[in-house]
Coordinates of C-alpha atoms in Angstrom, one line a residue:
Chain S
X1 CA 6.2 -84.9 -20.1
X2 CA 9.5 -83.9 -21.3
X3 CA 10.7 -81.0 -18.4
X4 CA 9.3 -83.0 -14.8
X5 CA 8.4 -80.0 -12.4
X6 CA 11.7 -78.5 -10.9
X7 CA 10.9 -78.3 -7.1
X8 CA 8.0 -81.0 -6.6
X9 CA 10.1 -84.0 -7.0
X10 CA 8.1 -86.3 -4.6
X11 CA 5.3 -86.6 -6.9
X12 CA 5.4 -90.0 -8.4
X13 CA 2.3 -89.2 -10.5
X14 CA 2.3 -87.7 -14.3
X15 CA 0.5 -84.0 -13.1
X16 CA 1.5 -83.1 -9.2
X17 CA -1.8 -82.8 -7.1
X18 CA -1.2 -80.2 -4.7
X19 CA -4.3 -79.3 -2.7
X20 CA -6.4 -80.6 -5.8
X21 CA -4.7 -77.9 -8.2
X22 CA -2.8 -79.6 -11.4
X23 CA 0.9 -78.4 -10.5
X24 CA 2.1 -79.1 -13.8
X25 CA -0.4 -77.6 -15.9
X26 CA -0.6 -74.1 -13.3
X27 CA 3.4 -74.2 -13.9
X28 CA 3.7 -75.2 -17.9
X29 CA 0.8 -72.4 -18.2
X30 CA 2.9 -69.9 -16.0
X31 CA 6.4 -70.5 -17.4
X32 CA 4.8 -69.5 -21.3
X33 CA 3.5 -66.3 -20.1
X34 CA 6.7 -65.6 -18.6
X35 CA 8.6 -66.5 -21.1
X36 CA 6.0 -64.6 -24.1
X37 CA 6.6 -61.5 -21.2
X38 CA 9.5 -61.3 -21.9
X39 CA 9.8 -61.9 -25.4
X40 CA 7.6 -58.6 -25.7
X41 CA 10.1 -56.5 -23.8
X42 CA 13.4 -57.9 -25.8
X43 CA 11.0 -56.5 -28.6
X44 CA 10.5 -53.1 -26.6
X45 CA 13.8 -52.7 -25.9
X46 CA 14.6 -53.6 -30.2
X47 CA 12.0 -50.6 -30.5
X48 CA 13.8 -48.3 -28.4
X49 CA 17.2 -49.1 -30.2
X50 CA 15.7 -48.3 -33.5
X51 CA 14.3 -45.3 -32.5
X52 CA 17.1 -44.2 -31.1
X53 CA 19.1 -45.0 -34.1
X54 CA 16.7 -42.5 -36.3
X55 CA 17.2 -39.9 -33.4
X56 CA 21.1 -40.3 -34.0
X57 CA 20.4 -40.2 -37.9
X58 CA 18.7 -37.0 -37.5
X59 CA 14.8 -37.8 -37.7
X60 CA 12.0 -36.7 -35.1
X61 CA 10.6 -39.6 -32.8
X62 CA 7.5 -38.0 -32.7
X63 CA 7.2 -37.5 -36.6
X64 CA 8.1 -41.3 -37.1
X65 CA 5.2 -42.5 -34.9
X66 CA 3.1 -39.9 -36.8
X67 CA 4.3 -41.8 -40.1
X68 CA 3.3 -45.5 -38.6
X69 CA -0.1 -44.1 -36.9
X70 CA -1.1 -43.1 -40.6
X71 CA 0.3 -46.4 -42.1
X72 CA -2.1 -48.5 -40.0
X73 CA -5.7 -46.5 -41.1
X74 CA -6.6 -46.8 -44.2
X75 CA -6.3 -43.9 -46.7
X76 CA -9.6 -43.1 -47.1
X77 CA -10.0 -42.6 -43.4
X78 CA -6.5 -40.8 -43.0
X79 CA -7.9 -38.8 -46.0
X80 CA -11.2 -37.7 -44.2
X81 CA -9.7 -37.2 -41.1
X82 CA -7.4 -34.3 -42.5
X83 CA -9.7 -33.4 -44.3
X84 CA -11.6 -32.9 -40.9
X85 CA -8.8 -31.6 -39.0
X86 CA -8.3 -28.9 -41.5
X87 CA -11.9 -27.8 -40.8
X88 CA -11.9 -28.1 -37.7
X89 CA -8.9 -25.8 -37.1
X90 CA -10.3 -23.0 -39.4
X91 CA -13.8 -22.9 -37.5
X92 CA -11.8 -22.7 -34.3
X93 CA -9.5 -19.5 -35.9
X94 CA -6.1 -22.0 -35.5
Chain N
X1 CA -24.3 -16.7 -25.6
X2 CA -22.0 -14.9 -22.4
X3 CA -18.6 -15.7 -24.2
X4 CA -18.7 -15.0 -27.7
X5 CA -15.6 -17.3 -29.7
X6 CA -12.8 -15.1 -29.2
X7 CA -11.3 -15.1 -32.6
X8 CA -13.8 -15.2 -35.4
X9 CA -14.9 -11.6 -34.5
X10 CA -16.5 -11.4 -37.9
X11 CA -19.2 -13.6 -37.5
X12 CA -23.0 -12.1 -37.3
X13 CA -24.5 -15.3 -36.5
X14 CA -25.1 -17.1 -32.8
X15 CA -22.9 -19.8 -33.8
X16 CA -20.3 -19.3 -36.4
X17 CA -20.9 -21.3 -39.0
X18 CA -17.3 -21.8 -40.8
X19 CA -17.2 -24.2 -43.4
X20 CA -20.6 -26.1 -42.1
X21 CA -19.1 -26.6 -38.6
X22 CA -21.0 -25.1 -35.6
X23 CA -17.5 -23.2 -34.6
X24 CA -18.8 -22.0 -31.3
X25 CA -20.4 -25.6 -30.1
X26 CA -17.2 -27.1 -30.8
X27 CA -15.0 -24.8 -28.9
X28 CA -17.1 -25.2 -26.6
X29 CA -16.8 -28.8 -26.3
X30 CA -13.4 -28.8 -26.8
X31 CA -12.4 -26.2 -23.9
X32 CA -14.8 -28.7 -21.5
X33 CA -12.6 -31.5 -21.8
X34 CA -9.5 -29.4 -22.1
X35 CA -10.3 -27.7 -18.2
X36 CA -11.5 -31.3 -17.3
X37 CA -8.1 -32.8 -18.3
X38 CA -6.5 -29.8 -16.0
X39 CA -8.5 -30.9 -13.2
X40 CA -7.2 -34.5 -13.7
X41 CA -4.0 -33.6 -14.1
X42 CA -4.0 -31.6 -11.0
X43 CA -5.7 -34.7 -9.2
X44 CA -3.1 -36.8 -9.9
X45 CA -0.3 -34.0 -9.0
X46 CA -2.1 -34.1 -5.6
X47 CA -2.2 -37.9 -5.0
X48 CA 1.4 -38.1 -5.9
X49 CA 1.9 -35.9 -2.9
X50 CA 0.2 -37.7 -0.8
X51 CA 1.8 -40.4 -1.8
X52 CA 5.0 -38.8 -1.5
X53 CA 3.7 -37.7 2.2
X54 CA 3.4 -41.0 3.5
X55 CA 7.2 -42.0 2.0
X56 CA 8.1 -39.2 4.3
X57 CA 6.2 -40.5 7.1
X58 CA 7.7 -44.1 6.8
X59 CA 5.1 -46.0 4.7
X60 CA 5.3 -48.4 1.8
X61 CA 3.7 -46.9 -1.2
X62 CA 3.5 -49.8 -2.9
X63 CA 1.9 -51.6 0.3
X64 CA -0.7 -48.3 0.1
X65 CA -1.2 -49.4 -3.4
X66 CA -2.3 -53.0 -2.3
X67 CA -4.4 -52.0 0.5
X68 CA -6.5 -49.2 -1.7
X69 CA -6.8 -52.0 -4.5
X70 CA -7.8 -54.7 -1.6
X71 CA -10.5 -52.2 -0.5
X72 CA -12.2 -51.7 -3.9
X73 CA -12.6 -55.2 -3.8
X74 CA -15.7 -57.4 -2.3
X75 CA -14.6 -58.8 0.7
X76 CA -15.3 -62.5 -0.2
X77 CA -13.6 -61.6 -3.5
X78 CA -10.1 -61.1 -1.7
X79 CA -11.0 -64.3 0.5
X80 CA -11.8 -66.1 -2.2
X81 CA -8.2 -64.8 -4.2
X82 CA -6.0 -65.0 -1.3
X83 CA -7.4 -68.7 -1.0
X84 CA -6.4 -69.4 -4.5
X85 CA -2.8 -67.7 -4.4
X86 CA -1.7 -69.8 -1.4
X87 CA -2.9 -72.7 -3.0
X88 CA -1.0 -72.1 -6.5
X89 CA 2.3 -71.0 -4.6
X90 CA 2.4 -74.2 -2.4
X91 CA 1.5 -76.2 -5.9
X92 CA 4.1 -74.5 -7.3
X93 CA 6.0 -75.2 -4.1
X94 CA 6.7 -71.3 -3.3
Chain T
X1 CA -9.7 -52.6 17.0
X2 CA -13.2 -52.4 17.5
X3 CA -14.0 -48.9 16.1
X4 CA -11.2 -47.1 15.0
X5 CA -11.3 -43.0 15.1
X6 CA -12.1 -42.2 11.7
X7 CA -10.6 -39.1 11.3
X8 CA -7.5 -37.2 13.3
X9 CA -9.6 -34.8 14.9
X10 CA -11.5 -36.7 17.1
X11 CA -8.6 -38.6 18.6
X12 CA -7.4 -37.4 22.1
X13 CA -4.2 -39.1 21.9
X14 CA -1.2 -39.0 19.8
X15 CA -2.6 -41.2 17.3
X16 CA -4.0 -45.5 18.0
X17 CA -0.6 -46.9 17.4
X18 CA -1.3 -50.5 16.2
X19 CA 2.0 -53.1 16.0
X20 CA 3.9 -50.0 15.6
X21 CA 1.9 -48.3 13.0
X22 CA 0.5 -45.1 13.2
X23 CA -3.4 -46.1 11.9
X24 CA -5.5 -43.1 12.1
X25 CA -2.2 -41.5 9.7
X26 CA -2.3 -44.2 7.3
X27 CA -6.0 -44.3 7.1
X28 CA -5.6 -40.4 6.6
X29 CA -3.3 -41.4 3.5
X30 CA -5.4 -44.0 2.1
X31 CA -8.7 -42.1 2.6
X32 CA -7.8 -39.1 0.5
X33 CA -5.8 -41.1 -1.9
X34 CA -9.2 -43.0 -2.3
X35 CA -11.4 -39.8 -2.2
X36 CA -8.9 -38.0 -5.0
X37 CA -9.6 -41.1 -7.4
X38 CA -12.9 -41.1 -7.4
X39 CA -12.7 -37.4 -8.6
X40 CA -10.7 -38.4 -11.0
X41 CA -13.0 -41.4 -12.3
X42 CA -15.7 -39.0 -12.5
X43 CA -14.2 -36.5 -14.3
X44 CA -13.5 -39.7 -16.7
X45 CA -16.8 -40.2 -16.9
X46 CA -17.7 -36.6 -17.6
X47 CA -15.1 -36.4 -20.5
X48 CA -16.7 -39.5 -22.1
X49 CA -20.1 -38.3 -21.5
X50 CA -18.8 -34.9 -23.1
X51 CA -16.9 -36.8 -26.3
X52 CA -20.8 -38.6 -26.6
X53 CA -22.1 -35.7 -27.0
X54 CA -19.9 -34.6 -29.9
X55 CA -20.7 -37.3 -31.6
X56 CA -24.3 -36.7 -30.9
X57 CA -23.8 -33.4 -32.9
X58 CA -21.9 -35.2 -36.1
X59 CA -18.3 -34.2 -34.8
X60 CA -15.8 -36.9 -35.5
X61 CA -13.8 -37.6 -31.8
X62 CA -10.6 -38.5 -32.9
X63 CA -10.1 -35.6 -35.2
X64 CA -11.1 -33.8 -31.7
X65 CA -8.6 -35.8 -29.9
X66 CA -6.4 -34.4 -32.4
X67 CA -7.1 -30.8 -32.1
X68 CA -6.9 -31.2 -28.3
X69 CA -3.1 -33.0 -28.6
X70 CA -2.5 -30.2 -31.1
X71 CA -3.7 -27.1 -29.1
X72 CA -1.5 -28.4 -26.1
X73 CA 1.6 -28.0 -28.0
X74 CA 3.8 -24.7 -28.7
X75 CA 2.3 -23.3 -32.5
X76 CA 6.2 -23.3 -33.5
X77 CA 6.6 -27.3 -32.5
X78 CA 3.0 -27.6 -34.2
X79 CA 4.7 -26.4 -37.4
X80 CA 7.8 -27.8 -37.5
X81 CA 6.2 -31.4 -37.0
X82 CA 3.7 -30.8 -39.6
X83 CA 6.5 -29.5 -41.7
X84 CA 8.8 -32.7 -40.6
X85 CA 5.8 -35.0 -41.2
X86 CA 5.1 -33.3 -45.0
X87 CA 8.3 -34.1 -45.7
X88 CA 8.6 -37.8 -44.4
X89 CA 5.7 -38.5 -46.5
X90 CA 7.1 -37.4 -49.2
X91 CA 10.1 -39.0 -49.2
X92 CA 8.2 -42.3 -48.5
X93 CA 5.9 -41.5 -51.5
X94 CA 2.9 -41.3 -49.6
Chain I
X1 CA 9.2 -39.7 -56.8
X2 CA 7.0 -42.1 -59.0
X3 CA 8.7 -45.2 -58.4
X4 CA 10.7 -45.1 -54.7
X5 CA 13.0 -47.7 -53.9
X6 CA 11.2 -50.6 -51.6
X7 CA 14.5 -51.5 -49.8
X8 CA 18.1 -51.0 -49.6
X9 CA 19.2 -53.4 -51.8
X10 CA 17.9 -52.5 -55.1
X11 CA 19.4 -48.4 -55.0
X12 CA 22.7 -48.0 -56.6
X13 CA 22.5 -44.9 -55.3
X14 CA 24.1 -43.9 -51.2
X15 CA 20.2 -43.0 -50.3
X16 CA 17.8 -41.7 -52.5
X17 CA 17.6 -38.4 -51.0
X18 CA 14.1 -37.0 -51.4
X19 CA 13.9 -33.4 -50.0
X20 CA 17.1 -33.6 -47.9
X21 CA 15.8 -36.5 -46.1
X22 CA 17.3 -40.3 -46.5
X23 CA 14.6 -42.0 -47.8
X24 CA 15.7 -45.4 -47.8
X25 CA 17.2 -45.1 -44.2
X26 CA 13.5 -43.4 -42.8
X27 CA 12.2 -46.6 -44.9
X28 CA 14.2 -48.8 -43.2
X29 CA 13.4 -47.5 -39.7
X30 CA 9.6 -47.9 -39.6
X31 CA 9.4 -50.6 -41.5
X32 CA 11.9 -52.5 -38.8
X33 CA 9.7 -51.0 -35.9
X34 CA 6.7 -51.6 -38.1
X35 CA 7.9 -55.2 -37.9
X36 CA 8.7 -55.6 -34.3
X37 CA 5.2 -54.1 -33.1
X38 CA 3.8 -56.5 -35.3
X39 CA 5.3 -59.4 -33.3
X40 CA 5.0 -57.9 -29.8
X41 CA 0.5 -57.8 -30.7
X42 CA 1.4 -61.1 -31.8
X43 CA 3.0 -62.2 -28.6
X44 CA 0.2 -60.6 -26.4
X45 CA -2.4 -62.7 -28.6
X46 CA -0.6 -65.7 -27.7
X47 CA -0.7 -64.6 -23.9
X48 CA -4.8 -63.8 -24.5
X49 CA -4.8 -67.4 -25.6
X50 CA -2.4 -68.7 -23.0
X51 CA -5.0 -67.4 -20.1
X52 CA -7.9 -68.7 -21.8
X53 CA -6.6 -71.8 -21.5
X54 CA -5.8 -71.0 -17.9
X55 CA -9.5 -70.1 -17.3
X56 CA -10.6 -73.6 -19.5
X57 CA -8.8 -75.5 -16.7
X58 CA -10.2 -73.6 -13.9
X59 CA -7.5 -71.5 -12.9
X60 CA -8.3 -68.2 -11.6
X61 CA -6.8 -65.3 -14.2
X62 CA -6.4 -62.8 -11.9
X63 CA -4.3 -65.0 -9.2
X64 CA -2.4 -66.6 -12.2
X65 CA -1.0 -62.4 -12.8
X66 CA -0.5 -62.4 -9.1
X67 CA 1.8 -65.1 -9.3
X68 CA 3.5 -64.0 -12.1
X69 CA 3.9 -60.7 -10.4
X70 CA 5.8 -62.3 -6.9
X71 CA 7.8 -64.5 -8.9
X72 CA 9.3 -61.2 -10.6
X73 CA 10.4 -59.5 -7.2
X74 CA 12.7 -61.1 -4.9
X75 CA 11.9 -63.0 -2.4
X76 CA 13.0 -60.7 0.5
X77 CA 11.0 -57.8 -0.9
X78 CA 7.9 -59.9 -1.3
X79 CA 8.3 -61.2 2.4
X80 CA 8.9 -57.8 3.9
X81 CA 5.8 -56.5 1.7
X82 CA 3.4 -59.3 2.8
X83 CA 4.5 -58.5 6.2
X84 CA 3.6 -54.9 6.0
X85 CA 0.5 -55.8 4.4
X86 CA -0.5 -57.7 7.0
X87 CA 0.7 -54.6 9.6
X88 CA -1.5 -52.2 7.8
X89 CA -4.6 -54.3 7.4
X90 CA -4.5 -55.1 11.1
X91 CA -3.8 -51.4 11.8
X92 CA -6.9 -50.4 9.8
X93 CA -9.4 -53.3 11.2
X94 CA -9.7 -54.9 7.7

C-alpha cells in the first residue's frame, strides 16, 4: 500500500487491527468520501458562479432552472404536462 | 356542495366540468394541501422558536438536535452505534 | 434521577438542577420540539394521502405541484416568468 | 431560428440575438451548469458505491457519516458538544 496510515505508525502489519476493525480499509474508504464531498461542493460553488454570471448578464435565475428542468423530461412529457397545466388553470378560473 | 368554486359562476352543474376536468374536485384538492402546507409552515415557525427559546435560556441547539435524534432511536440501536463510533475513532486513532 | 417530574407544573421547586442543568426546562424544549414534529409528519402523511387521491381520480401530481408553486406566487411574477421563459426557449430553439 | 448556433465558436456574429436575448451566452450558461450537475450526480454515485463497499466489509453506514461528520468540526467544538451531550442525557435520565 502506497500512502501507510498517517497516525498509526506502530502497526508493523499491511492493514492496522485496532479492536478487530481494518484501520486501513475504514480510513482509505473515509478519505474518498471526503475527498468526492468535496469535489461536489467545488462543483456547487462552480454552479453558483455561473449563475451568478447570467444574473450579472441580465437573465432570471429562476427562468434558467425552468429552461434545465424542461431539458431533462422528455418532450412528449414536457408536451403533456402543459398541455395539463393549461387545463388545469382554466377549470380553476386562473 | 357548501362552497360553490368561487370563480366559474357560470356553471349549472355540481361540478364544473371545464374542459373534461372535475373543476370543483380539483380545487378542492388543491386548497387541502395548500392549508396543509400553511399548517406546516407554521409548525416549523413554532419549533424554530422554541428552538430559539432554549438559545436564550443557555442551551446548545445543536446538542437539542442530537438528543431528539438519540431519542427516536431504539435504545440498543444507539448502544450498538456509539460502540461502533468509539471503535472507528480509536482505529482511526481519534 | 429516578423519576424525573415530567412536566413544570408538578415541581415544587425551582426546577431539578442536574450537573448544572436545568432538566425539567430542557425536557420542556425537547418535548414540544418532539410533539411539534410529529404534527408535522402527519400532516406529511396527510398531503401524500391527499396527492393519492388525486391520482385516484386521473389528475396528474406534478402538474398539481405546479399549479400549487404557481398559485403561491404574485400573478405579475407568474407572467413575467412565463413571459421570460417563452422567450428563453425561443432563443434556444426549443 | 431554423438552424441556431450550437456554440460560440462557429457565430461570426457578437451573439445571435433572438428576441433581445443573447442566445449563444443563455446557451453557454446552462449548458456549463448542465455540465457541472452532471458531474456532481456523478460524484454522489461514486459515494453510493463508495458506502456499499463500506457495508461489503462490514462497516456500519451510519457511523462511517458520523465520522465524517466530527472530522469536519474542530476538535474543541466536538469535545465541548460530547460534553454537553453527556450533561443533557444525564439531566434527562437517558
Amino acid at each position: 500500500m502506497a500512502n501507510p496510515p498517517t497516525s498509526i505508525q506502530d502497526t508493523p502489519e499491511k492493514d492496522a487491527d485496532v479492536g478487530g476493525i481494518a484501520a486501513d480499509r475504514l480510513r482509505s474508504i473515509i478519505e474518498r468520501v471526503e475527498r468526492l464531498e468535496e469535489e461536489k461542493k467545488a462543483l456547487s460553488g462552480d454552479i453558483k458562479d455561473i449563475m451568478q454570471e447570467a444574473k450579472s448578464a441580465g437573465f432570471d435565475a429562476k427562468v434558467i432552472r425552468q429552461i434545465i428542468s424542461i431539458r431533462k423530461k422528455e418532450p412528449a412529457e414536457v408536451e403533456e404536462q402543459e398541455t395539463l397545466l393549461d387545463l388545469y388553470r382554466r377549470a380553476l378560473g386562473m
